[in-house]
Amino acid sequence: MEIASKYDPRSVEDKWYRFWLEKKLFHSEPDNRHPYTVVIPPPNVTGVLHMGHMLNNTIQDVLVRRARMMGKNACWVPGTDHASIATEAKVVNMLKERGIDKRDLERDEFMKYAWEWKEEHGGIILKQLRKLGASCDWDRTAFTMDPIRYESVIRVFVDLYNKGLIYRGVRMVNWDPKALTAVSDEEVIYKESHSKLFYLRYFVEGEDKYIVVATTRPETILGDTAVCVHPEDERYQWLKGKRVVVPGVNRPVPIIMDEYVDREFGTGALKITPAHDINDYNLGMKYGLESIDIFNDDGTLNERGMQYAGMDRFACRKAIMKDLDEAGLVEKVEDYVNKVGHSERTDAVIEPKLSAQWFLKMSDLAPRALKVVEDNDIQFHPEKFKNIYRHWLENIKDWCISRQLWWGQRIPAYYLTVDGKRETIVAVTREEAYEQACKQFPGVVTNPDQLEQDEDVLDTWFSSWLWPISLFDGIRNPDNEEIRYYYPTDDLITAPDIIFFWVARMIMAGEEYRKAVPFRHVYFTGIVRDKLGRKMSKSLGNSPDPISLIEQYGADGVRMGMLLTAPAGNDLPFDESICEQGRNFANKIWNALRLVKGWSVSDELAQNDDNRVSVEWMEQRMACVLESIEKDFENYRLSEALMKTYKLVWDDFCSWFLEMLKPAYGTPIDSETYGSTLAIFERLMCMLHPFMPFVTEEIWHALIDCRAENVDFKNDAAKLQAVLALNAQQSIMIQHMPVSVFYDPRTLEAFDVAREMIAGVRNLRNSKGLSPKESLELFVKPESGHTPDTRFDGIVIKLANVKQISYVDDKVDGAISFMIGTTECFVPVSTNIDKEAEIKKLEEKLKYAEGFLASVMKKLSNEKFVNGAPEKVVAVERQKKADAEQKIAAIKAQIASLQ
């Protein structure tokens, strides 16, 4: 197999993704293996890939690929969300471009256009995820409005209605005047606004006196039906039992007294508009006040808005203030900073509105969803999000689940007028509703078309809360093989901003319909920010196009760039240079492959001791790092796991191990060492594969072919060809993930000393201007009573270019020395030495060592520390003292020698 001089991500990535799809390596079916299940947080069908998606799906892919290599039956289910508000807006815009007004269409006509848009434009993001390397089971791709998911949602609505958990009522809701629909509390984003506080005069009925009332929304005085003051506010006791006149409206309204009023806000007198404020609504219910709705659904004033009818609410605010000012009814206007609710979907300012809506009771569902998290049946990573989750569930309100849209699951409620009364029948289909109606009201209804179905659709989240269940058809067929095998899922990767919208509600659905949690772990990603700390967004223009990044740096480079700076739950300070670091890493591994492939191999050479100990060290080092990485994965510290893998490959393998083995120019390497090197290289690629799937697949194939050609079947051409053909059908992604085994720390410690010796000699050469080709002598004075480990001496001789290593009991006169812990190393040099400069360097080291010793002595002279600290801690400090004293003595001896 020929190896290209440069790694080309484009050709490699396309080639291997096609291969994986052709071999159906992502596909899963229930079998006797342990399942590992992840369901993708379904992106909006309107969406395209952004940096948040990149981070989330990279993390999912890492976990899924690792599970697959650990022998589990990994199933990662992709899909998209129908996104009622966003998609309907897209369809309405498309119709406008064609000269069609939605209001001129019947519902069925509009839905045809909506499905047309979805088929043409929807799902782009799923195609883009393939560029990232996402190993989803694409055969299972789902959509929240496909037949299985649609019917599942309808059946759940009917079931919860029959259980008394769903009800319809007139309530104050959050109204989006742009999308023309109610939205839930969780879909309202509060933004700081620089507003005005308007002080208006309300004259007492029949008197020449007035009180001043402060409001941020003067346009709503058209709906005022009372003024409220605190019963203990001395300023307003004289108003008890009186009425005031609403300015500009001339409507007398009562003064009511209630402890709800904040005496410190404004003037302590509060205008009450029950139809347009949730707190005013509650006071209106308490005191039996009239509710006057002054707004149309689109935020314009209706006929109750008097001369302002038809005006936009914000235009009305300006107009009414002008009129009130001219009438002498304005006391003053002040600047005021407050929080204003905006629709998460359209960014329109939310209008509190009384509306008949469908609600789901939370009183039964929420406590169960809280308990499973409190009891750690579901674990949050990081755990800090439990507090946010708890606070929300302990203060939860009933969920408004109806939306005034056409795109979505239509509410399966049917209406029939019987004896002048509107009756409601809830059923899965119109036919079932008709059957119920015939039984309940015999003779009244003669055909299904007499039933009028509710016009509203269900909140998008009412479909996605069933996602882990409905993906395996667990609502329609609750005992099918797939739901029993794949549910509950294992890991959910999501952003913390949908912990309420989605995470909590999926847990509720799981407990209600499976009597089991929907997942065992929730990994919360952070927010991707730019170098200035700003959240990446289209509006700021600070979000790079993910596909362009992949084209520039390769998918592996971008994945690595995302993960290296993405600890769980913490924001990701994205810098494109980290993607460049990822690309450089891929090139580094590629060059390591080219180096190894370029070595000639001899079957006649026996493995020498240096090669044997080098292989032994590398295997021990891998085992040590694997142990640490496995703990990182157990604790969902993926960023740390990647960094350790990166250092193992770049530093230990490429920079040290290959240099330790590299034969002299024109000299072959023995086949045993070469075979071990390839095996180690293969295992490293397996460790790295979940993070960087493309380059590892390419290199792994080159390595197994190389082993076949140069080691296993070197002398059997027929078998070699058969094996190469077989290798071509294999994939690294179904190889076994290496696992940690016992390792001897003494081997690692011995090499660390050898590495420091090599570095010390190299530093000495650089500082003294000595040629790398000049062979030096190295004398080593071990710590008193310590027997040196000489296994790596041959490596030191080779890489430091020293003639030999001699172990001595005394210092070597006239030599430059350096310390490795408490071991002193000496290198005699023939060139003239600047003794004063050397002494100055040593004196600086001495000063630091003496300062360190002083800090240790301060601790040890503290009786409270010595008597109160654990014995191990005190022992560590005493060892530090002994080491520091020994080091100080050695440095002083070096200075004396030079003097």
CSV table of C-alpha atoms in Angstrom, one decimal, residues 616-617 620-621 623-624 741-750 789 791:
chain,number,residue,atom,x,y,z
A,616,GLU,CA,8.2,-2.8,27.4
A,617,TRP,CA,8.1,0.9,28.5
A,620,GLN,CA,3.5,0.0,30.3
A,621,ARG,CA,2.9,3.7,29.5
A,623,ALA,CA,-1.6,0.8,30.3
A,624,CYS,CA,-1.0,3.7,32.8
A,741,VAL,CA,-3.8,-3.9,32.4
A,742,PHE,CA,-1.4,-4.2,35.3
A,743,TYR,CA,1.7,-2.1,34.8
A,744,ASP,CA,4.9,-1.7,36.9
A,745,PRO,CA,5.3,2.0,38.0
A,746,ARG,CA,9.0,1.3,38.5
A,747,THR,CA,9.5,0.9,34.8
A,748,LEU,CA,7.8,4.3,34.2
A,749,GLU,CA,9.8,6.0,36.9
A,750,ALA,CA,13.1,4.5,35.5
A,789,ASP,CA,18.0,1.3,37.5
A,791,ARG,CA,17.7,-0.6,32.0
